């Protein structure tokens, strides 16, 4: 298991906790000569004397074994290289450019929309987030000791570090106004509040030791992967578990508008979320990032496929475990415009035709139907080529939502859909029930039936059951009608049709034979007339 450096080694004047490097005295060397060659300043030779408890510091013997303070060793300055920069990032007041070298002591200021990736001499990667103020206090390679010495001062904002494995005795420290974090090869992050009221450190891989500054007697606190630490003024580091990672799906998250909402899953206990989008697997080139409550809105990225990583943040400002996934920004081809049915239209359950405008780039269209505006679950998904026209099968009664996207070739010529257009809605209403013949009663010249609330009725009277020759055809609101057919010995055929409030019509009832005349009829069916031409009537 990797040994973790104690952050207390920052104090150069504290001999008992210092990291040391063994050294063998060469003929003719003095402490002054050794300090001048290997330490930052030859005048630091008394520190070597104190560290080694030399009673006679001016009399060194060849091959004598000494311990040198690692924190004071000169080494060689190993500048960091800018691998990627987004937005405004200044080093000592000058804008940074990709490929530039940043030396020891440089003060970095990252703007509100800024971001920078720095590659250190040992291969470690530093990433400074927006609104950060950082100073690279020490970037040293110590060839004589086969060690490295890296010290980052973070005064505001956040730094994320992917630290390459360090040789024994090397140090990699991040120092804030409240705490230090030391590692020997890991992935971790440190953040400082805008007023330096809090320092948080989170560990994704490996382990970190966090020590509060100014906390008397407080030992370093080990923080393992999946844990974090919160440090407030005057208190020790509070270790706690990280929130779980957002459960990103295996398929890419899709954003289909500029700007467009990022469909990020929620995490219980999260107050904010941080999302980074990059075009490389190592996330060196973070093209877009945001830290805010949901929903996050993505903007400024062209259509394409990207890598995404997301983390939830708790109430202490501590980022949780990292979820990695894919992002697909897909805003073309544009969706078609709806033509039919009209919004809110009522249709029969036996089927409906959906039509929309044509899109020049489209080679097909994708239709989705659902019973709710979230389109979960789907009632139907159907692809069509050519015209944007769909003939739908029988549908369930109720509200139906529909939307259409254009299909166009992408990459390997496979048809891919663009964004869906605004959803439409129509209502599937069952047809009115057909009236029954035996529900009608005839009383002289009146026909009666039991009406249903909200319906009107069409009444047809014909001389034949095929209703080829109509003698009466009218619509009524009540449950009765007066027959207007002329008297005749043969019966008439009568039928009813129900009509609902949407104007949709039922099937006709089976025909009912109705007698309209009480005349005495001859065997051929004609009325018997008196001498004066009047018909011979029978008693009703």
Short mmCIF file of C-alpha atoms in Angstrom, two decimals:
data_model
loop_
_atom_site.label_atom_id
_atom_site.label_comp_id
_atom_site.label_asym_id
_atom_site.label_seq_id
_atom_site.Cartn_x
_atom_site.Cartn_y
_atom_site.Cartn_z
CA UNK A 1 0.00 0.00 0.00
CA UNK A 2 1.32 3.43 -0.92
CA UNK A 3 2.81 5.40 1.94
CA UNK A 4 1.13 8.79 2.34
CA UNK A 5 3.17 11.92 3.02
CA UNK A 6 2.41 13.88 6.13
CA UNK A 7 1.41 17.44 5.36
CA UNK A 8 3.18 18.64 8.48
CA UNK A 9 6.44 18.43 6.52
CA UNK A 10 5.67 21.87 5.12
CA UNK A 11 7.28 23.51 8.11
CA UNK A 12 10.93 23.85 7.06
CA UNK A 13 12.06 24.89 10.53
CA UNK A 14 10.55 21.90 12.31
CA UNK A 15 13.31 19.29 12.34
CA UNK A 16 11.52 16.37 13.99
CA UNK A 17 8.85 16.02 11.24
CA UNK A 18 11.02 16.81 8.22
CA UNK A 19 11.48 14.62 5.17
CA UNK A 20 15.18 13.99 4.67
CA UNK A 21 17.59 12.87 1.96
CA UNK A 22 20.77 10.89 2.83
CA UNK A 23 24.10 12.34 1.66
CA UNK A 24 27.74 11.19 1.88
CA UNK A 25 30.34 13.92 2.47
CA UNK A 26 33.01 14.22 -0.22
CA UNK A 27 36.66 15.13 0.47
CA UNK A 28 37.16 18.86 1.09
CA UNK A 29 33.43 19.64 1.56
CA UNK A 30 32.06 21.84 4.31
CA UNK A 31 28.46 22.41 5.40
CA UNK A 32 28.58 25.78 3.63
CA UNK A 33 29.74 24.16 0.38
CA UNK A 34 27.15 21.37 0.62
CA UNK A 35 24.34 23.86 1.34
CA UNK A 36 25.41 26.07 -1.53
CA UNK A 37 25.44 23.17 -3.99
CA UNK A 38 22.37 21.21 -2.91
CA UNK A 39 20.12 23.58 -0.92
CA UNK A 40 18.29 26.73 -1.96
CA UNK A 41 20.80 28.95 -0.19
CA UNK A 42 24.29 28.30 1.20
CA UNK A 43 23.25 30.24 4.32
CA UNK A 44 20.93 27.35 5.21
CA UNK A 45 23.90 25.24 6.40
CA UNK A 46 22.89 25.74 10.12
CA UNK A 47 19.68 23.84 9.38
CA UNK A 48 21.78 20.86 8.25
CA UNK A 49 23.83 21.11 11.43
CA UNK A 50 20.70 21.19 13.63
CA UNK A 51 19.07 18.34 11.70
CA UNK A 52 22.17 16.13 12.19
CA UNK A 53 22.93 17.35 15.74
CA UNK A 54 26.51 18.11 14.81
CA UNK A 55 28.53 19.14 17.86
CA UNK A 56 31.47 20.19 15.60
CA UNK A 57 29.80 21.38 12.35
CA UNK A 58 33.04 22.79 10.92
CA UNK A 59 34.87 19.48 10.98
CA UNK A 60 33.34 17.08 8.48
CA UNK A 61 35.00 13.82 7.56
CA UNK A 62 34.99 12.29 4.04
CA UNK A 63 32.34 9.57 3.67
CA UNK A 64 30.51 10.95 6.71
CA UNK A 65 26.73 10.32 6.44
CA UNK A 66 24.40 13.32 6.67
CA UNK A 67 20.70 13.92 6.33
CA UNK A 68 19.63 16.89 4.19
CA UNK A 69 16.18 18.55 4.54
CA UNK A 70 14.18 17.62 1.44
CA UNK A 71 12.07 20.78 1.68
CA UNK A 72 15.19 22.95 1.25
CA UNK A 73 16.92 21.04 -1.52
CA UNK A 74 17.62 23.08 -4.60
CA UNK A 75 16.89 20.63 -7.38
CA UNK A 76 15.93 21.85 -10.84
CA UNK A 77 12.89 23.92 -11.60
CA UNK A 78 10.60 21.83 -13.85
CA UNK A 79 8.02 24.13 -15.48
CA UNK A 80 4.46 22.99 -16.18
CA UNK A 81 3.15 22.96 -19.74
CA UNK A 82 -0.28 24.30 -20.71
CA UNK A 83 -2.07 21.44 -22.47
CA UNK A 84 -5.44 23.14 -22.79
CA UNK A 85 -6.98 26.48 -21.89
CA UNK A 86 -10.55 27.72 -22.18
CA UNK A 87 -11.68 31.26 -21.58
CA UNK A 88 -9.59 33.81 -19.72
CA UNK A 89 -6.67 32.39 -17.70
CA UNK A 90 -3.76 34.63 -16.67
CA UNK A 91 -0.31 33.74 -15.35
CA UNK A 92 1.21 36.71 -13.52
CA UNK A 93 -1.23 38.95 -15.38
CA UNK A 94 -0.51 37.65 -18.90
CA UNK A 95 -3.00 35.46 -20.82
CA UNK A 96 -2.03 31.79 -21.09
CA UNK A 97 -1.86 29.98 -24.41
CA UNK A 98 -1.77 26.27 -25.20
CA UNK A 99 1.82 25.04 -25.27
CA UNK A 100 3.15 27.78 -22.97
CA UNK A 101 5.46 26.91 -20.06
CA UNK A 102 4.52 28.06 -16.56
CA UNK A 103 7.38 28.31 -14.11
CA UNK A 104 7.74 28.00 -10.38
CA UNK A 105 6.20 30.88 -8.46
CA UNK A 106 3.65 31.76 -11.15
CA UNK A 107 0.32 33.10 -9.89
CA UNK A 108 -2.64 31.84 -11.94
CA UNK A 109 -6.03 33.54 -12.13
CA UNK A 110 -8.87 31.66 -13.85
CA UNK A 111 -11.85 33.69 -15.05
CA UNK A 112 -15.56 33.00 -14.54
CA UNK A 113 -15.76 30.89 -17.71
CA UNK A 114 -12.14 29.76 -17.65
CA UNK A 115 -10.41 26.41 -17.30
CA UNK A 116 -6.81 25.25 -17.74
CA UNK A 117 -5.02 21.87 -17.81
CA UNK A 118 -1.34 21.89 -16.78
CA UNK A 119 0.98 18.93 -17.34
CA UNK A 120 3.74 18.75 -14.74
CA UNK A 121 7.25 17.46 -15.34
CA UNK A 122 6.47 14.08 -13.74
CA UNK A 123 3.35 13.54 -15.90
CA UNK A 124 0.86 14.67 -13.25
CA UNK A 125 -2.13 16.67 -14.48
CA UNK A 126 -3.43 19.78 -12.72
CA UNK A 127 -6.81 21.22 -13.73
CA UNK A 128 -7.85 24.61 -12.41
CA UNK A 129 -11.55 25.37 -12.46
CA UNK A 130 -13.36 28.66 -13.04
CA UNK A 131 -12.91 31.48 -10.48
CA UNK A 132 -9.72 29.96 -9.07
CA UNK A 133 -6.62 31.73 -7.74
CA UNK A 134 -3.57 29.51 -7.47
CA UNK A 135 0.19 29.84 -7.06
CA UNK A 136 2.73 27.23 -8.14
CA UNK A 137 5.03 27.61 -5.15
CA UNK A 138 7.33 24.70 -5.93
CA UNK A 139 7.91 22.69 -9.11
CA UNK A 140 11.22 20.92 -8.42
CA UNK A 141 12.96 17.83 -9.72
CA UNK A 142 15.66 16.64 -7.28
CA UNK A 143 17.95 14.38 -9.31
CA UNK A 144 20.49 13.99 -6.50
CA UNK A 145 17.79 12.62 -4.21
CA UNK A 146 15.75 10.99 -6.98
CA UNK A 147 12.75 12.86 -5.67
CA UNK A 148 10.25 15.48 -6.75
CA UNK A 149 8.88 18.39 -4.78
CA UNK A 150 5.57 19.95 -5.82
CA UNK A 151 3.68 22.52 -3.74
CA UNK A 152 0.49 24.17 -5.00
CA UNK A 153 -1.07 27.06 -3.11
CA UNK A 154 -4.84 27.34 -3.64
CA UNK A 155 -6.35 30.56 -2.33
CA UNK A 156 -9.74 30.40 -4.04
CA UNK A 157 -11.69 28.04 -6.28
CA UNK A 158 -10.81 24.46 -7.04
CA UNK A 159 -7.92 22.36 -8.32
CA UNK A 160 -8.25 18.76 -9.52
CA UNK A 161 -5.12 16.65 -9.62
CA UNK A 162 -4.27 13.35 -11.24
CA UNK A 163 -0.91 12.67 -9.62
CA UNK A 164 1.61 10.33 -11.23
CA UNK A 165 3.17 7.73 -8.86
CA UNK A 166 5.84 9.49 -6.81
CA UNK A 167 9.23 8.04 -5.90
CA UNK A 168 9.92 7.43 -2.18
CA UNK A 169 10.52 10.68 -0.37
CA UNK A 170 8.83 12.82 -3.02
CA UNK A 171 6.12 15.22 -2.00
CA UNK A 172 3.04 16.54 -3.74
CA UNK A 173 1.14 18.99 -1.57
CA UNK A 174 -1.82 21.30 -2.06
CA UNK A 175 -1.97 24.07 0.52
CA UNK A 176 -4.99 26.27 1.30
CA UNK A 177 -5.47 28.96 3.96
CA UNK A 178 -6.98 26.29 6.26
CA UNK A 179 -5.35 22.97 5.41
CA UNK A 180 -2.89 20.96 3.39
CA UNK A 181 -3.40 17.74 1.43
CA UNK A 182 -0.48 15.45 0.61
CA UNK A 183 -0.41 12.45 -1.73
CA UNK A 184 1.85 9.87 -3.35
CA UNK A 185 -0.05 9.20 -6.59
CA UNK A 186 -3.84 9.53 -6.75
CA UNK A 187 -6.83 11.42 -8.15
CA UNK A 188 -8.22 14.03 -5.82
CA UNK A 189 -9.56 17.55 -5.67
CA UNK A 190 -9.31 20.48 -3.26
CA UNK A 191 -11.65 23.47 -3.13
CA UNK A 192 -11.66 26.73 -1.18
CA UNK A 193 -14.74 28.90 -0.62
CA UNK A 194 -14.86 32.45 -1.94
CA UNK A 195 -14.21 33.85 1.56
CA UNK A 196 -11.83 31.02 2.53
CA UNK A 197 -14.42 29.95 5.10
CA UNK A 198 -14.01 26.29 4.26
CA UNK A 199 -11.65 23.84 2.58
CA UNK A 200 -12.89 20.55 1.18
CA UNK A 201 -10.90 17.67 -0.27
CA UNK A 202 -12.34 14.66 -2.09
CA UNK A 203 -10.59 11.49 -3.24
CA UNK A 204 -11.54 9.48 -6.33
CA UNK A 205 -8.54 7.13 -6.42
CA UNK A 206 -5.72 6.39 -3.99
CA UNK A 207 -5.49 8.21 -0.66
CA UNK A 208 -4.72 11.67 0.74
CA UNK A 209 -3.68 13.00 4.13
CA UNK A 210 -5.43 16.21 5.16
CA UNK A 211 -4.10 18.32 8.02
CA UNK A 212 -5.71 21.46 9.41
CA UNK A 213 -3.42 24.47 9.74
CA UNK A 214 -3.51 26.25 13.08
CA UNK A 215 -5.23 23.36 14.85
CA UNK A 216 -3.02 22.65 17.84
CA UNK A 217 -1.89 19.06 18.03
CA UNK A 218 -4.21 17.92 15.31
CA UNK A 219 -2.73 14.94 13.46
CA UNK A 220 -3.16 14.42 9.70
CA UNK A 221 -6.38 12.62 8.80
CA UNK A 222 -6.14 9.85 6.17
CA UNK A 223 -8.83 10.11 3.51
CA UNK A 224 -9.40 7.09 1.27
CA UNK A 225 -11.03 6.79 -2.15
CA UNK A 226 -14.77 7.43 -1.84
CA UNK A 227 -14.23 9.76 1.12
CA UNK A 228 -13.77 13.47 1.62
CA UNK A 229 -12.75 15.90 4.32
CA UNK A 230 -14.18 19.26 5.36
CA UNK A 231 -12.02 21.75 7.25
CA UNK A 232 -13.38 24.90 8.90
CA UNK A 233 -11.42 27.55 10.82
CA UNK A 234 -10.14 26.29 14.14
CA UNK A 235 -11.34 22.74 13.70
CA UNK A 236 -9.85 19.42 12.63
CA UNK A 237 -10.67 17.77 9.29
CA UNK A 238 -14.11 16.16 9.32
CA UNK A 239 -14.00 12.96 7.28
CA UNK A 240 -17.20 11.80 5.58
CA UNK A 241 -18.39 9.54 2.78
CA UNK A 242 -18.92 11.04 -0.65
CA UNK A 243 -22.34 11.14 -2.25
CA UNK A 244 -22.87 8.37 -4.83
CA UNK A 245 -22.23 9.07 -8.49
CA UNK A 246 -25.12 10.07 -10.75
CA UNK A 247 -26.44 6.91 -12.43
CA UNK A 248 -25.61 7.82 -16.00
CA UNK A 249 -27.13 5.50 -18.63
CA UNK A 250 -25.06 3.38 -20.99
CA UNK A 251 -26.50 5.18 -24.00
CA UNK A 252 -25.48 8.82 -24.60
CA UNK A 253 -27.36 11.65 -22.98
CA UNK A 254 -28.94 13.72 -25.75
CA UNK A 255 -29.19 17.48 -25.98
CA UNK A 256 -31.33 18.58 -28.91
CA UNK A 257 -31.42 22.36 -28.67
CA UNK A 258 -29.08 25.38 -28.32
CA UNK A 259 -29.30 25.98 -25.39
CA UNK A 260 -30.82 22.75 -24.16
CA UNK A 261 -31.42 21.01 -20.82
CA UNK A 262 -28.97 18.29 -19.83
CA UNK A 263 -31.00 15.21 -18.74
CA UNK A 264 -28.90 14.42 -15.67
CA UNK A 265 -30.22 11.86 -13.13
CA UNK A 266 -30.67 13.17 -9.61
CA UNK A 267 -28.78 12.03 -6.50
CA UNK A 268 -30.46 11.95 -3.08
CA UNK A 269 -28.94 14.57 -0.80
CA UNK A 270 -27.36 16.63 -3.58
CA UNK A 271 -27.70 20.42 -3.56
CA UNK A 272 -25.67 21.13 -6.69
CA UNK A 273 -24.01 19.21 -9.51
CA UNK A 274 -20.78 19.61 -11.42
CA UNK A 275 -20.60 18.44 -15.03
CA UNK A 276 -17.62 18.47 -17.38
CA UNK A 277 -17.76 17.76 -21.12
CA UNK A 278 -14.59 16.92 -23.03
CA UNK A 279 -13.57 15.62 -26.43
CA UNK A 280 -10.85 13.30 -25.05
CA UNK A 281 -10.96 10.30 -22.74
CA UNK A 282 -8.53 11.84 -20.22
CA UNK A 283 -10.67 15.01 -19.91
CA UNK A 284 -7.62 17.14 -20.59
CA UNK A 285 -9.67 19.31 -22.97
CA UNK A 286 -12.76 20.23 -20.99
CA UNK A 287 -14.84 22.14 -23.53
CA UNK A 288 -17.74 22.96 -21.21
CA UNK A 289 -18.30 22.77 -17.49
CA UNK A 290 -20.90 23.95 -15.04
CA UNK A 291 -21.63 23.77 -11.32
CA UNK A 292 -25.21 24.58 -10.32
CA UNK A 293 -28.50 23.07 -9.13
CA UNK A 294 -30.53 21.08 -11.64
CA UNK A 295 -31.54 21.57 -14.34
CA UNK A 296 -28.21 22.30 -15.99
CA UNK A 297 -28.49 23.94 -19.40
CA UNK A 298 -25.86 23.16 -22.02
CA UNK A 299 -24.89 25.82 -24.54
CA UNK A 300 -22.08 26.62 -26.92
CA UNK A 301 -21.15 23.11 -28.11
CA UNK A 302 -21.56 22.20 -31.79
CA UNK A 303 -23.34 19.01 -32.83
CA UNK A 304 -21.19 15.99 -32.08
CA UNK A 305 -20.41 13.20 -29.63
CA UNK A 306 -18.53 13.96 -26.41
CA UNK A 307 -17.46 12.44 -23.12
CA UNK A 308 -19.17 13.56 -19.94
CA UNK A 309 -18.50 13.18 -16.25
CA UNK A 310 -20.77 14.33 -13.47
CA UNK A 311 -20.64 14.61 -9.69
CA UNK A 312 -23.18 15.58 -7.05
CA UNK A 313 -22.32 18.13 -4.35
CA UNK A 314 -23.57 17.98 -0.77
CA UNK A 315 -24.39 20.82 1.60
CA UNK A 316 -20.73 21.15 2.69
CA UNK A 317 -19.62 21.78 -0.88
CA UNK A 318 -18.01 18.33 -1.06
CA UNK A 319 -18.17 16.70 -4.48
CA UNK A 320 -19.34 13.10 -4.60
CA UNK A 321 -18.21 10.07 -6.55
CA UNK A 322 -17.73 10.53 -10.27
CA UNK A 323 -20.08 9.19 -12.92
CA UNK A 324 -18.78 8.91 -16.48
CA UNK A 325 -20.88 8.70 -19.61
CA UNK A 326 -21.38 9.95 -23.14
CA UNK A 327 -23.08 13.04 -24.53
CA UNK A 328 -24.60 13.51 -27.96
CA UNK A 329 -25.43 17.05 -29.05
CA UNK A 330 -27.88 16.56 -31.92
CA UNK A 331 -29.84 19.57 -33.12
CA UNK A 332 -30.21 18.62 -36.81
CA UNK A 333 -32.06 17.81 -38.98
CA UNK A 334 -34.81 20.15 -37.85
CA UNK A 335 -38.17 18.55 -37.02
CA UNK A 336 -41.19 18.86 -39.31
CA UNK A 337 -44.17 21.07 -38.47
CA UNK A 338 -47.47 19.45 -37.57
CA UNK A 339 -50.35 19.71 -40.02
CA UNK A 340 -52.98 17.26 -38.80
CA UNK A 341 -54.75 16.47 -36.60
CA UNK A 342 -55.33 19.93 -35.16
CA UNK A 343 -54.42 20.48 -31.49
CA UNK A 344 -57.11 19.08 -29.22
CA UNK A 345 -59.00 17.43 -32.08
CA UNK A 346 -61.24 14.47 -31.29
CA UNK A 347 -60.82 11.31 -33.31
CA UNK A 348 -62.40 7.88 -33.43
CA UNK A 349 -60.56 4.92 -31.90
CA UNK A 350 -60.65 3.10 -35.24
CA UNK A 351 -57.66 5.12 -36.46
CA UNK A 352 -56.35 8.55 -37.38
CA UNK A 353 -54.05 10.05 -40.01
CA UNK A 354 -51.09 12.18 -38.89
CA UNK A 355 -49.50 14.58 -41.37
CA UNK A 356 -46.68 17.12 -41.13
CA UNK A 357 -44.58 19.34 -43.39
CA UNK A 358 -41.62 17.99 -45.34
CA UNK A 359 -37.98 18.73 -44.35
CA UNK A 360 -35.57 19.02 -47.32
CA UNK A 361 -32.68 17.13 -45.66
CA UNK A 362 -34.88 14.36 -44.28
CA UNK A 363 -35.01 10.89 -45.79
CA UNK A 364 -37.65 9.67 -43.38
CA UNK A 365 -39.57 10.48 -40.23
CA UNK A 366 -40.02 8.94 -36.79
CA UNK A 367 -43.39 9.14 -35.02
CA UNK A 368 -43.95 8.51 -31.32
CA UNK A 369 -47.28 8.25 -29.51
CA UNK A 370 -47.82 8.25 -25.74
CA UNK A 371 -50.54 8.77 -23.20
CA UNK A 372 -48.66 11.60 -21.44
CA UNK A 373 -46.42 14.54 -22.44
CA UNK A 374 -43.31 12.79 -20.97
CA UNK A 375 -43.67 10.08 -23.62
CA UNK A 376 -43.07 7.34 -21.05
CA UNK A 377 -44.09 4.70 -21.83
CA UNK A 378 -44.64 4.82 -25.56
CA UNK A 379 -47.90 3.61 -27.07
CA UNK A 380 -46.41 3.40 -30.54
CA UNK A 381 -43.20 4.18 -32.42
CA UNK A 382 -43.28 4.09 -36.19
CA UNK A 383 -40.82 5.01 -38.94
CA UNK A 384 -41.84 6.19 -42.36
CA UNK A 385 -40.03 7.17 -45.55
CA UNK A 386 -41.06 9.61 -48.22
CA UNK A 387 -43.87 11.92 -47.16
CA UNK A 388 -44.42 12.78 -43.52
CA UNK A 389 -47.72 10.89 -43.30
CA UNK A 390 -48.78 8.11 -40.96
CA UNK A 391 -51.97 6.03 -40.92
CA UNK A 392 -52.43 4.83 -37.36
CA UNK A 393 -54.20 1.67 -36.19
CA UNK A 394 -56.87 1.50 -33.51
CA UNK A 395 -55.98 3.60 -30.45
CA UNK A 396 -57.02 3.49 -26.79
CA UNK A 397 -59.64 5.96 -25.61
CA UNK A 398 -58.26 9.11 -23.96
CA UNK A 399 -55.63 11.79 -24.52
CA UNK A 400 -52.90 10.85 -27.01
CA UNK A 401 -49.68 12.89 -27.39
CA UNK A 402 -47.62 12.67 -30.56
CA UNK A 403 -44.36 14.02 -31.88
CA UNK A 404 -42.30 13.58 -35.04
CA UNK A 405 -38.55 13.83 -35.74
CA UNK A 406 -36.75 13.97 -39.08
CA UNK A 407 -34.39 11.15 -40.12
CA UNK A 408 -31.19 11.86 -42.04
CA UNK A 409 -27.98 9.89 -42.73
CA UNK A 410 -25.03 10.37 -40.40
CA UNK A 411 -21.52 8.97 -40.65
CA UNK A 412 -22.00 5.43 -41.86
CA UNK A 413 -25.13 6.45 -43.82
CA UNK A 414 -27.37 4.99 -41.12
CA UNK A 415 -30.45 7.15 -40.64
CA UNK A 416 -30.36 9.00 -37.32
CA UNK A 417 -33.12 11.14 -35.93
CA UNK A 418 -32.87 14.81 -35.12
CA UNK A 419 -34.78 16.53 -32.33
CA UNK A 420 -38.50 15.95 -31.96
CA UNK A 421 -40.86 18.79 -32.76
CA UNK A 422 -43.29 20.25 -30.25
CA UNK A 423 -45.73 17.55 -29.13
CA UNK A 424 -49.31 17.58 -30.34
CA UNK A 425 -52.38 16.22 -28.59
CA UNK A 426 -55.64 14.75 -29.76
CA UNK A 427 -58.43 12.98 -27.91
CA UNK A 428 -59.64 9.52 -28.81
CA UNK A 429 -63.38 9.38 -28.10
CA UNK A 430 -65.48 6.27 -28.74
CA UNK A 431 -68.22 6.57 -31.36
CA UNK A 432 -71.76 7.04 -30.01
CA UNK A 433 -73.61 3.74 -29.51
CA UNK A 434 -76.09 2.92 -32.28
CA UNK A 435 -79.75 3.15 -31.13
CA UNK A 436 -81.67 -0.14 -31.04
CA UNK A 437 -84.81 -0.73 -33.10
CA UNK A 438 -86.74 -2.24 -30.22
CA UNK A 439 -86.08 0.86 -28.11
CA UNK A 440 -88.41 2.91 -30.35
CA UNK A 441 -92.16 3.17 -29.80
CA UNK A 442 -94.71 4.52 -32.27
CA UNK A 443 -97.78 6.38 -31.09
CA UNK A 444 -99.88 7.52 -34.02
CA UNK A 445 -97.72 10.07 -35.82
CA UNK A 446 -95.08 10.21 -33.08
CA UNK A 447 -91.97 8.09 -32.61
CA UNK A 448 -90.39 8.00 -29.12
CA UNK A 449 -87.08 6.66 -27.70
CA UNK A 450 -84.97 7.15 -24.57
CA UNK A 451 -82.29 9.79 -25.43
CA UNK A 452 -78.75 9.83 -23.96
CA UNK A 453 -77.42 13.02 -22.35
CA UNK A 454 -75.29 15.10 -24.68
CA UNK A 455 -76.50 13.45 -27.90
CA UNK A 456 -78.75 14.58 -30.71
CA UNK A 457 -80.34 12.23 -33.23
CA UNK A 458 -80.79 11.95 -36.96
CA UNK A 459 -84.12 10.46 -38.06
CA UNK A 460 -84.56 8.95 -41.52
CA UNK A 461 -87.81 7.64 -42.98
CA UNK A 462 -87.86 5.84 -46.35
CA UNK A 463 -90.25 3.84 -48.50
CA UNK A 464 -87.80 0.91 -48.48
CA UNK A 465 -85.56 -0.77 -45.95
CA UNK A 466 -82.54 0.06 -48.04
CA UNK A 467 -83.33 3.77 -47.51
CA UNK A 468 -82.84 4.49 -51.19
CA UNK A 469 -85.90 6.78 -51.28
CA UNK A 470 -86.05 9.09 -48.27
CA UNK A 471 -89.24 10.88 -47.37
CA UNK A 472 -87.98 12.40 -44.12
CA UNK A 473 -84.44 13.21 -42.93
CA UNK A 474 -83.94 15.54 -39.97
CA UNK A 475 -81.95 16.01 -36.75
CA UNK A 476 -83.63 16.49 -33.37
CA UNK A 477 -82.43 17.18 -29.83
CA UNK A 478 -85.31 15.44 -28.01
CA UNK A 479 -86.16 11.77 -27.79
CA UNK A 480 -89.15 12.01 -30.13
CA UNK A 481 -90.08 13.10 -33.62
CA UNK A 482 -93.29 13.72 -35.54
CA UNK A 483 -93.54 11.64 -38.70
CA UNK A 484 -93.91 13.84 -41.75
CA UNK A 485 -94.31 11.03 -44.30
CA UNK A 486 -97.48 11.14 -46.48
CA UNK A 487 -100.14 8.51 -45.69
CA UNK A 488 -99.81 5.17 -47.44
CA UNK A 489 -101.04 1.66 -46.93
CA UNK A 490 -97.53 0.10 -47.01
CA UNK A 491 -95.32 0.67 -43.96
CA UNK A 492 -92.37 3.01 -43.97
CA UNK A 493 -88.86 2.09 -42.80
CA UNK A 494 -87.45 4.25 -39.95
CA UNK A 495 -83.97 4.36 -38.45
CA UNK A 496 -82.02 6.51 -35.95
CA UNK A 497 -78.41 7.69 -35.73
CA UNK A 498 -76.83 9.17 -32.55
CA UNK A 499 -74.57 12.26 -32.85
CA UNK A 500 -72.26 13.32 -30.00
CA UNK A 501 -71.10 16.83 -29.02
CA UNK A 502 -68.06 16.51 -31.33
CA UNK A 503 -70.29 15.79 -34.33
CA UNK A 504 -69.21 12.17 -34.54
CA UNK A 505 -71.97 9.82 -35.67
CA UNK A 506 -72.89 6.30 -34.67
CA UNK A 507 -74.01 3.58 -37.02
CA UNK A 508 -77.72 3.66 -37.91
CA UNK A 509 -80.08 1.50 -35.93
CA UNK A 510 -81.63 -1.50 -37.69
CA UNK A 511 -84.74 -0.35 -39.66
CA UNK A 512 -88.11 -0.30 -37.90
CA UNK A 513 -91.29 -0.63 -39.95
CA UNK A 514 -93.82 2.07 -39.15
CA UNK A 515 -97.48 2.26 -40.37
CA UNK A 516 -98.63 5.82 -40.95
CA UNK A 517 -102.20 5.34 -42.36
CA UNK A 518 -105.46 3.90 -40.96
CA UNK A 519 -107.16 3.72 -44.40
CA UNK A 520 -108.87 0.60 -45.74
CA UNK A 521 -106.57 -0.76 -48.40
CA UNK A 522 -107.29 -3.03 -51.35
CA UNK A 523 -105.46 -6.24 -51.99
CA UNK A 524 -102.96 -4.43 -54.20
CA UNK A 525 -102.09 -2.08 -51.32
CA UNK A 526 -103.87 1.04 -52.60
CA UNK A 527 -106.36 2.98 -50.39
CA UNK A 528 -110.10 2.34 -50.89
CA UNK A 529 -111.87 5.57 -51.79
CA UNK A 530 -115.48 6.68 -51.41
CA UNK A 531 -117.55 8.10 -54.30
CA UNK A 532 -116.42 11.59 -53.45
CA UNK A 533 -112.75 10.53 -53.42
CA UNK A 534 -112.37 10.42 -49.66
CA UNK A 535 -110.46 7.46 -48.21
CA UNK A 536 -112.35 4.91 -46.22
CA UNK A 537 -110.93 5.11 -42.67
CA UNK A 538 -110.87 2.48 -39.95
CA UNK A 539 -111.16 3.23 -36.29
CA UNK A 540 -107.84 3.79 -34.60
#
